[in-house]
């Protein structure tokens, strides 16, 4: 089953922030992790991820630095800022409220 692109676009920034709460990651690594963890229900592509990363970085929610990986390749790693952590906490609460409300509507057969 494919997820609507508008719905996916709406949660992508929050998912990125949540991934970066655990550790620094580079873009392609995020794609692999998300695709694997969701059994490819989320099928992130570079063309949609990187514009979101740039927007989050320009909003000072994440920051980046070039590092040399264990295999010798230079990669741009992203990490969460303190402001990004605050926004993530607010977004999680907002998403939980939204999902609870939608589930309540479905359970009560109003939709």
C-alpha positions as a printed NumPy array, in Angstrom:
array([[  0.   ,   0.   ,   0.   ],
       [  1.353,   3.395,  -0.965],
       [  1.096,   6.377,   1.383],
       [ -0.29 ,   9.618,  -0.05 ],
       [  2.566,  11.972,  -0.93 ],
       [  0.96 ,  14.943,   0.877],
       [  0.644,  12.894,   4.05 ],
       [  4.236,  11.713,   3.71 ],
       [  5.489,  15.247,   3.082],
       [  3.738,  16.401,   6.249],
       [  5.509,  13.956,   8.563],
       [  8.944,  13.871,   6.913],
       [ 10.433,  16.797,   8.906],
       [  9.326,  15.249,  12.206],
       [ 10.713,  11.848,  11.227],
       [ 14.061,  13.442,  10.327],
       [ 14.225,  15.281,  13.643],
       [ 13.391,  12.064,  15.487],
       [ 16.101,  10.116,  13.653],
       [ 18.66 ,  12.777,  14.508],
       [ 17.663,  12.735,  18.164],
       [ 19.405,   9.359,  18.431],
       [ 22.608,  10.186,  16.54 ],
       [ 24.25 ,  12.059,  13.682],
       [ 23.349,  10.649,  10.28 ],
       [ 24.056,  11.383,   6.641],
       [ 21.246,  11.664,   4.111],
       [ 21.449,   8.303,   2.37 ],
       [ 21.74 ,   6.607,   5.765],
       [ 18.425,   8.212,   6.789],
       [ 16.796,   6.904,   3.619],
       [ 18.027,   3.361,   4.285],
       [ 16.97 ,   3.413,   7.946],
       [ 13.481,   4.757,   7.245],
       [ 12.845,   2.393,   4.34 ],
       [ 14.034,  -0.594,   6.401],
       [ 12.192,   0.31 ,   9.617],
       [  8.918,   0.796,   7.761],
       [  9.321,  -2.258,   5.506],
       [  9.335,   0.167,   2.567],
       [  5.942,   1.655,   3.441],
       [  7.862,   4.92 ,   3.59 ],
       [  9.885,   4.968,   0.398],
       [ 12.094,   7.987,   0.799],
       [ 14.092,   9.183,  -2.176],
       [ 17.004,  11.616,  -2.277],
       [ 14.975,  14.113,  -4.302],
       [ 12.478,  14.585,  -1.5  ],
       [ 14.81 ,  14.19 ,   1.484],
       [ 17.514,  16.729,   0.68 ],
       [ 15.206,  19.738,   0.163],
       [ 13.664,  18.947,   3.55 ],
       [ 17.113,  18.694,   5.157],
       [ 18.082,  22.081,   3.672],
       [ 14.875,  23.659,   4.976],
       [ 15.406,  22.23 ,   8.466],
       [ 19.001,  23.45 ,   8.436],
       [ 18.07 ,  26.965,   7.311],
       [ 15.474,  27.009,  10.113],
       [ 18.262,  26.127,  12.59 ],
       [ 16.516,  22.906,  13.642],
       [ 19.434,  20.787,  12.438],
       [ 23.077,  21.477,  11.644],
       [ 25.549,  19.753,   9.378],
       [ 29.255,  19.035,   9.199],
       [ 31.489,  17.187,   6.78 ],
       [ 33.124,  14.133,   8.343],
       [ 35.2  ,  11.264,   7.055],
       [ 33.392,   7.94 ,   7.462],
       [ 35.091,   4.693,   8.496],
       [ 35.425,   3.735,   4.818],
       [ 37.305,   6.969,   4.066],
       [ 34.432,   8.718,   2.252],
       [ 33.572,  12.287,   3.184],
       [ 29.931,  12.628,   4.076],
       [ 27.731,  15.442,   5.268],
       [ 26.381,  14.44 ,   8.668],
       [ 23.333,  16.109,  10.175],
       [ 22.574,  16.533,  13.87 ],
       [ 19.736,  17.934,  15.926],
       [ 20.068,  21.389,  17.505],
       [ 18.572,  22.296,  20.882],
       [ 15.891,  24.267,  19.04 ],
       [ 15.235,  21.208,  16.876],
       [ 14.746,  19.09 ,  19.992],
       [ 12.142,  21.535,  21.303],
       [ 10.322,  21.515,  17.964],
       [ 10.476,  17.71 ,  17.852],
       [  8.858,  17.427,  21.283],
       [  6.069,  19.789,  20.211],
       [  5.575,  17.953,  16.892],
       [  5.391,  14.573,  18.645],
       [  2.654,  15.873,  20.934],
       [  0.835,  17.373,  17.949],
       [  1.088,  14.149,  15.924],
       [ -0.076,  12.041,  18.878],
       [ -3.121,  14.266,  19.337],
       [ -3.851,  14.147,  15.604],
       [ -3.534,  10.348,  15.397],
       [ -5.643,   9.857,  18.513],
       [ -8.36 ,  12.109,  17.08 ],
       [ -8.355,  10.341,  13.699],
       [ -8.488,   6.929,  15.386],
       [-11.397,   8.091,  17.539],
       [-13.278,   9.209,  14.444],
       [-12.661,   5.89 ,  12.688],
       [-13.614,   3.842,  15.753],
       [-16.874,   5.747,  16.062],
       [-17.61 ,   5.28 ,  12.34 ],
       [-18.023,   8.985,  11.71 ],
       [-15.966,   8.895,   8.555]])
